[in-house]
Tab-separated table of C-alpha atoms in Angstrom:
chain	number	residue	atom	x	y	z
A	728	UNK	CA	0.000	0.000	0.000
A	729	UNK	CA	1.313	3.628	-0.806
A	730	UNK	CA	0.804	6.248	1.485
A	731	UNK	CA	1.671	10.050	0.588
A	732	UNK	CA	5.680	10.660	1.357
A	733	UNK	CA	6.372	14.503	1.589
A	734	UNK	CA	9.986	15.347	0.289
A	735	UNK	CA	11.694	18.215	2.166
A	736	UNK	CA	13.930	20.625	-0.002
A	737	UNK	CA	16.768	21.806	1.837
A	738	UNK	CA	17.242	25.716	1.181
A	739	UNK	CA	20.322	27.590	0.612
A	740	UNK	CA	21.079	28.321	4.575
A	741	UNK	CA	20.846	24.785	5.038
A	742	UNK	CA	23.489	23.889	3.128
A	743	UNK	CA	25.397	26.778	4.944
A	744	UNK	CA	24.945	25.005	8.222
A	745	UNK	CA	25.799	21.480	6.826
A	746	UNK	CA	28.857	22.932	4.979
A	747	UNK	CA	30.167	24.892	8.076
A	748	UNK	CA	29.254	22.079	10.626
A	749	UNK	CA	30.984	19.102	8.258
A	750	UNK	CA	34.586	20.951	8.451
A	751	UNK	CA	35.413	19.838	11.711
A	752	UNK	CA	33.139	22.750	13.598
A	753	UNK	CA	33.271	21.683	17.471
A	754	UNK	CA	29.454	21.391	18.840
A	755	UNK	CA	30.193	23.915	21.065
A	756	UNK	CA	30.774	26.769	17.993
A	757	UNK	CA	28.036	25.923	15.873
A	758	UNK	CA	24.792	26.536	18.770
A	759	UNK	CA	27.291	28.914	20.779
A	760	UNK	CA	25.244	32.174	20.558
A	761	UNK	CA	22.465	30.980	18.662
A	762	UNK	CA	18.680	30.823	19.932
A	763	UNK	CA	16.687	27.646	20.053
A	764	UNK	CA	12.789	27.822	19.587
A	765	UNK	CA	10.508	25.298	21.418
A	766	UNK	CA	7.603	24.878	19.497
A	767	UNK	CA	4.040	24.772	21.075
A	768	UNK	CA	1.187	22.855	18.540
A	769	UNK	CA	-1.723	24.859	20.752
A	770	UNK	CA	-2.087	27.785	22.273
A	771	UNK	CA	-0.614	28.646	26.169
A	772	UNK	CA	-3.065	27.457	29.163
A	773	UNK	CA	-2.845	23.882	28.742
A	774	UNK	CA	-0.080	20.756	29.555
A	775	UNK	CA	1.064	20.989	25.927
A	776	UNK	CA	2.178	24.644	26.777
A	777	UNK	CA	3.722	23.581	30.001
A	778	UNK	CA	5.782	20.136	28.673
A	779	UNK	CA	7.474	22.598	26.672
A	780	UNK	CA	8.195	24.944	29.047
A	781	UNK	CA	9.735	22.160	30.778
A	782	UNK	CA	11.714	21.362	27.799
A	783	UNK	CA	12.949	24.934	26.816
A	784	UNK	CA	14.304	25.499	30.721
A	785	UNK	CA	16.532	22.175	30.658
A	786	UNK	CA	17.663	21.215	27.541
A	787	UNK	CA	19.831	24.399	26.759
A	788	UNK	CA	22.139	23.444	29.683
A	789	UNK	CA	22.627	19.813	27.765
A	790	UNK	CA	23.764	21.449	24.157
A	791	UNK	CA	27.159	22.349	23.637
A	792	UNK	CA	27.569	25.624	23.862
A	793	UNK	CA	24.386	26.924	25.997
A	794	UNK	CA	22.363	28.302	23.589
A	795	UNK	CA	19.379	30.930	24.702
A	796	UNK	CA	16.013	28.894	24.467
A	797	UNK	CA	12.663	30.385	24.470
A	798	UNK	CA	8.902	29.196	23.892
A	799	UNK	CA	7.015	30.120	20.950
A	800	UNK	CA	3.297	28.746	20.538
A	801	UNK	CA	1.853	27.646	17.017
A	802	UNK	CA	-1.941	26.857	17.528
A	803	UNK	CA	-3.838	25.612	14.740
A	804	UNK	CA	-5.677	22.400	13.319
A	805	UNK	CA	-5.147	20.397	15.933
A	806	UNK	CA	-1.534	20.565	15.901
A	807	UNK	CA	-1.152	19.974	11.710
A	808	UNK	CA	-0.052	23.798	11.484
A	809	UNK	CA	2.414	23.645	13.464
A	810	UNK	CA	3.949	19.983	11.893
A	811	UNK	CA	3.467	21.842	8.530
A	812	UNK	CA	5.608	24.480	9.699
A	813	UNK	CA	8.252	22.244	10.602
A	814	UNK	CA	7.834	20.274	7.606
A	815	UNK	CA	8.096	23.415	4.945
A	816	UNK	CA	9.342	26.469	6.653
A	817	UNK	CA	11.429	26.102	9.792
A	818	UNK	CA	15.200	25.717	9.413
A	819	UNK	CA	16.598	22.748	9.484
A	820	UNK	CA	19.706	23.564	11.270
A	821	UNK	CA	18.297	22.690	14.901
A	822	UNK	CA	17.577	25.976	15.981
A	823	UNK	CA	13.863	24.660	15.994
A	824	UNK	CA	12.657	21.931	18.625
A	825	UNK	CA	8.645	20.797	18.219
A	826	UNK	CA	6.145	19.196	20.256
A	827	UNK	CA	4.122	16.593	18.145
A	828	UNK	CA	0.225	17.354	19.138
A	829	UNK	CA	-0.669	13.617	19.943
A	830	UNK	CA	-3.567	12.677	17.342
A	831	UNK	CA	-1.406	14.555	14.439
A	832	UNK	CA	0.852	11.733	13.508
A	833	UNK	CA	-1.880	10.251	11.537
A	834	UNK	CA	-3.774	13.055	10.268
A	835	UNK	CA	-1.731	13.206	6.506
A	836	UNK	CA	-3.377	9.373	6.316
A	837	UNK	CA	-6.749	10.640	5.635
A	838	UNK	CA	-6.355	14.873	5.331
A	839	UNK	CA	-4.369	16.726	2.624
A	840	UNK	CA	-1.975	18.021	4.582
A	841	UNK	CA	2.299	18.929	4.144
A	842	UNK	CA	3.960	17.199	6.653
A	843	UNK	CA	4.542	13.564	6.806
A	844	UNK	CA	5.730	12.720	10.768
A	845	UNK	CA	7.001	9.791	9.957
A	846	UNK	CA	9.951	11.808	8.055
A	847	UNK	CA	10.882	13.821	11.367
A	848	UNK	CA	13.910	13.510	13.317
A	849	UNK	CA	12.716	12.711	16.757
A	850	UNK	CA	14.085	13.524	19.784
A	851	UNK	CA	12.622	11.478	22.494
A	852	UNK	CA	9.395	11.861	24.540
A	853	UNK	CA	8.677	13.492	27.904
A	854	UNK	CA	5.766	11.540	28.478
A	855	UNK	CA	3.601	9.343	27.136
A	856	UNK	CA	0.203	9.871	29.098
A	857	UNK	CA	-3.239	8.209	29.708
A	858	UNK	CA	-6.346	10.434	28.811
A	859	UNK	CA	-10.287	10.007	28.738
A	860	UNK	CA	-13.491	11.846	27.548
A	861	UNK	CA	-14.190	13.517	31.067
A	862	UNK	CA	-17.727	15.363	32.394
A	863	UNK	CA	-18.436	18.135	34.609
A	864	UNK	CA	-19.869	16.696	37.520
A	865	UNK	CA	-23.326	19.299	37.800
A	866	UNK	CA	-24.482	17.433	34.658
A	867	UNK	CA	-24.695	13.861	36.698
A	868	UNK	CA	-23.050	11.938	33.804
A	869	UNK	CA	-21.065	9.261	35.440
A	870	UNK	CA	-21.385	5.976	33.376
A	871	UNK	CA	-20.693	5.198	28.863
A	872	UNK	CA	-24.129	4.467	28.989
A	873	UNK	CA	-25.423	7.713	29.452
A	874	UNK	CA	-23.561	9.457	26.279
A	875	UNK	CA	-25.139	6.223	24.270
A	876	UNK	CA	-28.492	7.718	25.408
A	877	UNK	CA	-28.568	11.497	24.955
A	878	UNK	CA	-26.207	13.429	23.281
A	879	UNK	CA	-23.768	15.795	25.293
A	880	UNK	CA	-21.564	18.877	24.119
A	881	UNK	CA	-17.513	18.211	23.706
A	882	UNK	CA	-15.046	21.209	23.772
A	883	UNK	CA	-12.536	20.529	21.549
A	884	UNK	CA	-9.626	22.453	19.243
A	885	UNK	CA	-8.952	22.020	15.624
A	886	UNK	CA	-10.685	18.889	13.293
A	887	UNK	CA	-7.053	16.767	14.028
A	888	UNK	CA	-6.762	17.062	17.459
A	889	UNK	CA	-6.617	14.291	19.566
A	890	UNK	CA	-9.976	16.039	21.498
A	891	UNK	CA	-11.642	15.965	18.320
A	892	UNK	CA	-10.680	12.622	16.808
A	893	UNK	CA	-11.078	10.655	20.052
A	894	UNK	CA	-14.580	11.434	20.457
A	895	UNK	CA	-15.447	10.690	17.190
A	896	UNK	CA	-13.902	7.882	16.845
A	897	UNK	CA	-15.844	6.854	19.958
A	898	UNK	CA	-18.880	7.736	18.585
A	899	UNK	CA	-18.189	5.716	15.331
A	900	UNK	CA	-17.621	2.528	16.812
A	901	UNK	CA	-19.647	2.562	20.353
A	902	UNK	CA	-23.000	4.454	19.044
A	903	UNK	CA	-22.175	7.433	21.181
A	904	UNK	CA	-23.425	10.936	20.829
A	905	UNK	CA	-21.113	13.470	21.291
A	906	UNK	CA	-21.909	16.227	20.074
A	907	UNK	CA	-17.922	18.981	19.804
A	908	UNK	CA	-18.005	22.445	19.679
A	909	UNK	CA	-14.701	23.262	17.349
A	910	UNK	CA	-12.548	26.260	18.004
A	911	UNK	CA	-10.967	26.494	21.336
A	912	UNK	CA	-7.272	28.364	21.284
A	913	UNK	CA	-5.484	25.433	23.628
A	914	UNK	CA	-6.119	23.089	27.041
A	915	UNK	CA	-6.871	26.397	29.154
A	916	UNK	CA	-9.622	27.424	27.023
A	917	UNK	CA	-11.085	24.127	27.049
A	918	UNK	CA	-10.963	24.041	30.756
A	919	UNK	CA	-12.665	27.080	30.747
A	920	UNK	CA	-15.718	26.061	28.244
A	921	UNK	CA	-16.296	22.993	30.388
A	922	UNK	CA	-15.868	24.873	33.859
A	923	UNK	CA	-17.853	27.790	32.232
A	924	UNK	CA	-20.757	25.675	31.219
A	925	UNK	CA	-20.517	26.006	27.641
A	926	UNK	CA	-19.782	22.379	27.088
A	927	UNK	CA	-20.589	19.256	29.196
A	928	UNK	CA	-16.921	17.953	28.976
A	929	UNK	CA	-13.981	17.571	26.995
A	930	UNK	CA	-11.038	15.048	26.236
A	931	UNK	CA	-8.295	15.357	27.820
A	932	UNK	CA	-5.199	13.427	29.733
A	933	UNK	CA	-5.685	12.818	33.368
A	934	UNK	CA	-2.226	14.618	33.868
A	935	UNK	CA	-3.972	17.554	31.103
A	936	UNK	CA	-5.433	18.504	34.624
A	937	UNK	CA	-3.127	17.660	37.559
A	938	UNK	CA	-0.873	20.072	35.899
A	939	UNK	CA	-3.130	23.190	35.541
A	940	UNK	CA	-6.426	22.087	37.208
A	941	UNK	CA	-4.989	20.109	40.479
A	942	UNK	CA	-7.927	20.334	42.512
A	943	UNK	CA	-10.405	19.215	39.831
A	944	UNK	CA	-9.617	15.093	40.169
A	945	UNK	CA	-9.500	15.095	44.394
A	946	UNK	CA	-12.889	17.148	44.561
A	947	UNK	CA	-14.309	14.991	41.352
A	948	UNK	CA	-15.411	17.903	39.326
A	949	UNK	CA	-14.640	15.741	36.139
A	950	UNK	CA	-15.868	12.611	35.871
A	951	UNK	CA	-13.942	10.049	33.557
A	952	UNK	CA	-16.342	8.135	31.251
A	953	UNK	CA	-14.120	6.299	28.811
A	954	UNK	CA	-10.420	5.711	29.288
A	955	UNK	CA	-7.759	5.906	26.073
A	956	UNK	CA	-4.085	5.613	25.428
A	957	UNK	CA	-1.587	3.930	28.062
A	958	UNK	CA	-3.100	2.156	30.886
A	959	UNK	CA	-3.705	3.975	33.857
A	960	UNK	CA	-4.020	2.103	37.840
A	961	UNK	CA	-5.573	5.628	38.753
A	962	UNK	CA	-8.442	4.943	36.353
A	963	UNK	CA	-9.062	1.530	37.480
A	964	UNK	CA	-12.588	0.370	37.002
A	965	UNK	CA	-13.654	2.723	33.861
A	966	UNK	CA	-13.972	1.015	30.767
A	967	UNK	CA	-10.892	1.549	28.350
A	968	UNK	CA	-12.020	2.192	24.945
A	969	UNK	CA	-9.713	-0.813	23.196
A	970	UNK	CA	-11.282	-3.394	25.485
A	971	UNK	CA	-14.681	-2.947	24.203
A	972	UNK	CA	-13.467	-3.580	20.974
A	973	UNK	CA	-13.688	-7.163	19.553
A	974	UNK	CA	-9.772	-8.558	19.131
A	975	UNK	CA	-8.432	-8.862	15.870
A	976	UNK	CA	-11.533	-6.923	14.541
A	977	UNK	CA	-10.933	-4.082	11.868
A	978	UNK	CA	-12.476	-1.459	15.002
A	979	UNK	CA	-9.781	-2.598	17.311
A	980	UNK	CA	-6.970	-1.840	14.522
A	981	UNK	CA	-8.339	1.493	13.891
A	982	UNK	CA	-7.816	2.225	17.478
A	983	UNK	CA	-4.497	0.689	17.488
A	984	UNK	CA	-3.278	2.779	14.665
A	985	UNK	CA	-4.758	6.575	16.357
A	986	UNK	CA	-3.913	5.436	20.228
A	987	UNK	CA	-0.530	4.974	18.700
A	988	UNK	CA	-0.107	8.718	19.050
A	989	UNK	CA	-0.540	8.630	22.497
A	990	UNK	CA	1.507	5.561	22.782
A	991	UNK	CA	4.366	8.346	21.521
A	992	UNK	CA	2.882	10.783	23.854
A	993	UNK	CA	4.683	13.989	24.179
A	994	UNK	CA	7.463	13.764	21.853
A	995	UNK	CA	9.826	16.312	20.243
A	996	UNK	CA	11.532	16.710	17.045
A	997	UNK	CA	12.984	18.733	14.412
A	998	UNK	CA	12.832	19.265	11.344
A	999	UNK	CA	13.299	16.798	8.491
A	1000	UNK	CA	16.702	17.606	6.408
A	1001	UNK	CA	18.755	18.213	9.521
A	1002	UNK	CA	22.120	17.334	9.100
A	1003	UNK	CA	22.189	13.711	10.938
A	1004	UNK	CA	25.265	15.501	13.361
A	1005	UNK	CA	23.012	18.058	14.908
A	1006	UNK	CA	20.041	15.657	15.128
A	1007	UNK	CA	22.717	13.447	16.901
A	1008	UNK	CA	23.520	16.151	19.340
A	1009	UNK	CA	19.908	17.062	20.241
A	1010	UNK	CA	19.303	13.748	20.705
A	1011	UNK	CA	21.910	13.489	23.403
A	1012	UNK	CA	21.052	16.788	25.003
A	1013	UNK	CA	17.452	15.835	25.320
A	1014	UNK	CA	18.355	12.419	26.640
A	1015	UNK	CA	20.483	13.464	29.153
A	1016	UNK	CA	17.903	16.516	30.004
A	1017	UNK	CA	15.314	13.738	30.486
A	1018	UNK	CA	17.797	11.728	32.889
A	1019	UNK	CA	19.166	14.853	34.611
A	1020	UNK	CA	17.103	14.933	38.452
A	1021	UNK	CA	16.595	18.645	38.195
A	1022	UNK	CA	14.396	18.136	34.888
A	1023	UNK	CA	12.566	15.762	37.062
A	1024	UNK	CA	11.907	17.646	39.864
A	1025	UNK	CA	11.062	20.623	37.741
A	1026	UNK	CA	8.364	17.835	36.122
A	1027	UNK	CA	6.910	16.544	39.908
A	1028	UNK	CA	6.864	20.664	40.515
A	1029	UNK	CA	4.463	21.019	38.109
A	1030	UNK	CA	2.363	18.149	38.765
A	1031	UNK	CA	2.654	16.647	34.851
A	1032	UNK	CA	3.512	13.239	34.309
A	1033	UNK	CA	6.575	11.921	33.933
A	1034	UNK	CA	6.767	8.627	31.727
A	1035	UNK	CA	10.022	9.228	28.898
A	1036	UNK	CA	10.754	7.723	25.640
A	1037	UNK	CA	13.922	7.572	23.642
A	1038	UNK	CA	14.078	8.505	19.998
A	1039	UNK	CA	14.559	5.021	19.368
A	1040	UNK	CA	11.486	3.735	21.311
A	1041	UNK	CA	9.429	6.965	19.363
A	1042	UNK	CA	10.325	5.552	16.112
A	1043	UNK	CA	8.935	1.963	17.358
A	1044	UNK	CA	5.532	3.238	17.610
A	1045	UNK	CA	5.268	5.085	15.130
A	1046	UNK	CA	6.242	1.999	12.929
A	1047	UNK	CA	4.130	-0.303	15.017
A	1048	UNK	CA	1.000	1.670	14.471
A	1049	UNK	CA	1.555	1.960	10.746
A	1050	UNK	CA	2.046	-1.737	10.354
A	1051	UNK	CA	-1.677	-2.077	11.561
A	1052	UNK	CA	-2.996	-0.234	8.547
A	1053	UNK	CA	-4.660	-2.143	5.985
A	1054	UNK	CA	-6.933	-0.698	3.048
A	1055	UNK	CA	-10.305	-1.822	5.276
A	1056	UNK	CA	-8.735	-0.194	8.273
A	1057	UNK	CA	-7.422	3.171	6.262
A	1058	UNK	CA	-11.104	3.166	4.884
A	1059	UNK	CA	-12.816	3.264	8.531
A	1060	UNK	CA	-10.394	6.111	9.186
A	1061	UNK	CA	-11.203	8.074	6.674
A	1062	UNK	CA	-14.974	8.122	7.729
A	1063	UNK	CA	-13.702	9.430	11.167
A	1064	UNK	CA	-11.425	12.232	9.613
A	1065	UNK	CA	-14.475	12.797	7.165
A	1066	UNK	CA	-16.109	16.600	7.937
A	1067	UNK	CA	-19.444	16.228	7.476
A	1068	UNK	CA	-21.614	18.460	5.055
A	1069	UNK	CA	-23.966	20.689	7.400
């Protein structure tokens, strides 16, 4: 089966930096005095906003030659403008570090869109975090059941977003009626909708509130309905979304191929056409940044979770969760991705 490969051409200043960096420039001259942007896929307010935070205040200290780093946030389409940025525009001389928006690895499977993730140099992941479809507790909805019977209103972002495709995807293969409100800038305006009123509830990682919302899980003011991604002992007893799936069936390996961005979770990367010696370099840095206590502590501090992957173990789930595509699969996810014609 072909899927859509999108070639990155390499502009002049990239073959600067490759030329300069192959004659024998030390690590330490090429990012000495240069700035290093940390990319946000959303807007500020949220855990996306915060794991890079996290990420811009540790890894400078880990590159050779300490370069400045500072946070810049790209919200749009659920995280696809800001992989399309990295894919077509940003430099690729690694003075541009991105946070995948877990849900947009898949998205150029069924969307026209220019990136192709799969052609990014990753770095490693922070985290790789459970999640749910969560209610405010005045509305009394407590049990899977009760979205099967009456429809409720989901905050979400952009079309690609994990908060978007999750609950549609549970809504194509459970009968549920979920009704999402598009066009929320980010986590903290999510939170807001929901807390607000607007919406009943929202998709989101259990950690997606811990770090910005701590009070909300020990006074129950969301209620988790249906779990997703990595297994979770906190969330024992609700009903995780793969399980209700028959094994084997084609349902169960459409969830295998979208939980496999939250499988990745959290991970960074830059941009495709980076000299393999600088993607070598940020891959140590953000190694030992991962491994380094103060990174963790700064991590507990803000109450996010802290589960890391390597590059290596990144690049393993990627290719796991494209080996469960077949035609009859790439076909159901297509009817997810599908907009509907008002």
């Amino acid at each position: 089966m072909n899927y859509p490969v999108y070639k990155s051409f390499a502009t002049a200043a990239t073959f600067v930096a490759l030329a300069a960096f192959s004659q024998s420039v030390a690590a330490a001259d090429y990012f000495k005095g240069r700035t290093i942007t940390v990319q946000v896929p959303s807007g500020s307010g949220g855990t996306y906003h915060v794991y890079c935070q996290i990420v811009q205040r540790n890894i400078g200290r880990h590159i050779p030659g300490n370069p400045t780093t500072v946070v810049q946030n790209r919200p749009g389409g659920g995280g696809a403008k800001s992989a399309a940025y990295m894919a077509k525009v940003a430099p690729k001389n690694g003075t541009v570090i991105a946070m995948i928006a877990p849900g947009a690895i898949t998205t150029p499977l069924v969307r026209n869109v220019k990136f192709n993730a799969r052609e990014f140099n990753w770095l490693g992941a922070v985290a790789a975090r459970s999640s749910a479809v969560w209610m405010w507790h005045t509305h009394g909805i407590t049990t899977l059941q009760q979205i099967k019977d009456k429809e409720v209103t989901i905050a979400t972002t952009g079309f690609s977003s994990g908060g978007s495709v999750i609950p549609r995807m549970i809504n194509h293969l459970l009968g549920t009626k979920m009704k999402l409100i598009y066009g929320y800038k980010g986590g903290g305006a999510l939170n807001l909708a929901v807390e607000r009123l607007e919406t009943q509830g929202r998709w989101n990682f259990r950690s997606g509130f811990t770090g910005v919302r701590p009070s909300w899980l020990p006074e129950k003011k969301v209620i988790p309905i249906i779990a997703t991604g990595p297994r979770d002992p906190l969330m024992k007893g609700v009903p995780h979304l793969r399980d209700l799936l028959k094994s084997g069936s084609i349902e169960q390996k459409m969830y295998d191929v979208i939980g496999m961005n939250f499988e990745v979770g959290q991970a960074f990367y830059v941009a495709p056409g980076t000299p393999d010696n600088i993607v070598a370099i940020l891959r140590k840095a953000f190694s030992d940044m991962i491994a380094d206590p103060r990174t963790k502590a700064d991590i507990v501090e803000r109450r996010i979770e802290y589960s890391p992957k390597s590059a290596k173990e990144v690049e393993e789930e990627i290719a796991k969760g494209f080996d469960a595509i077949t035609p009859d699969v790439l076909k159901g996810l297509k009817t997810i991705y599908q907009k509907k014609k008002s």
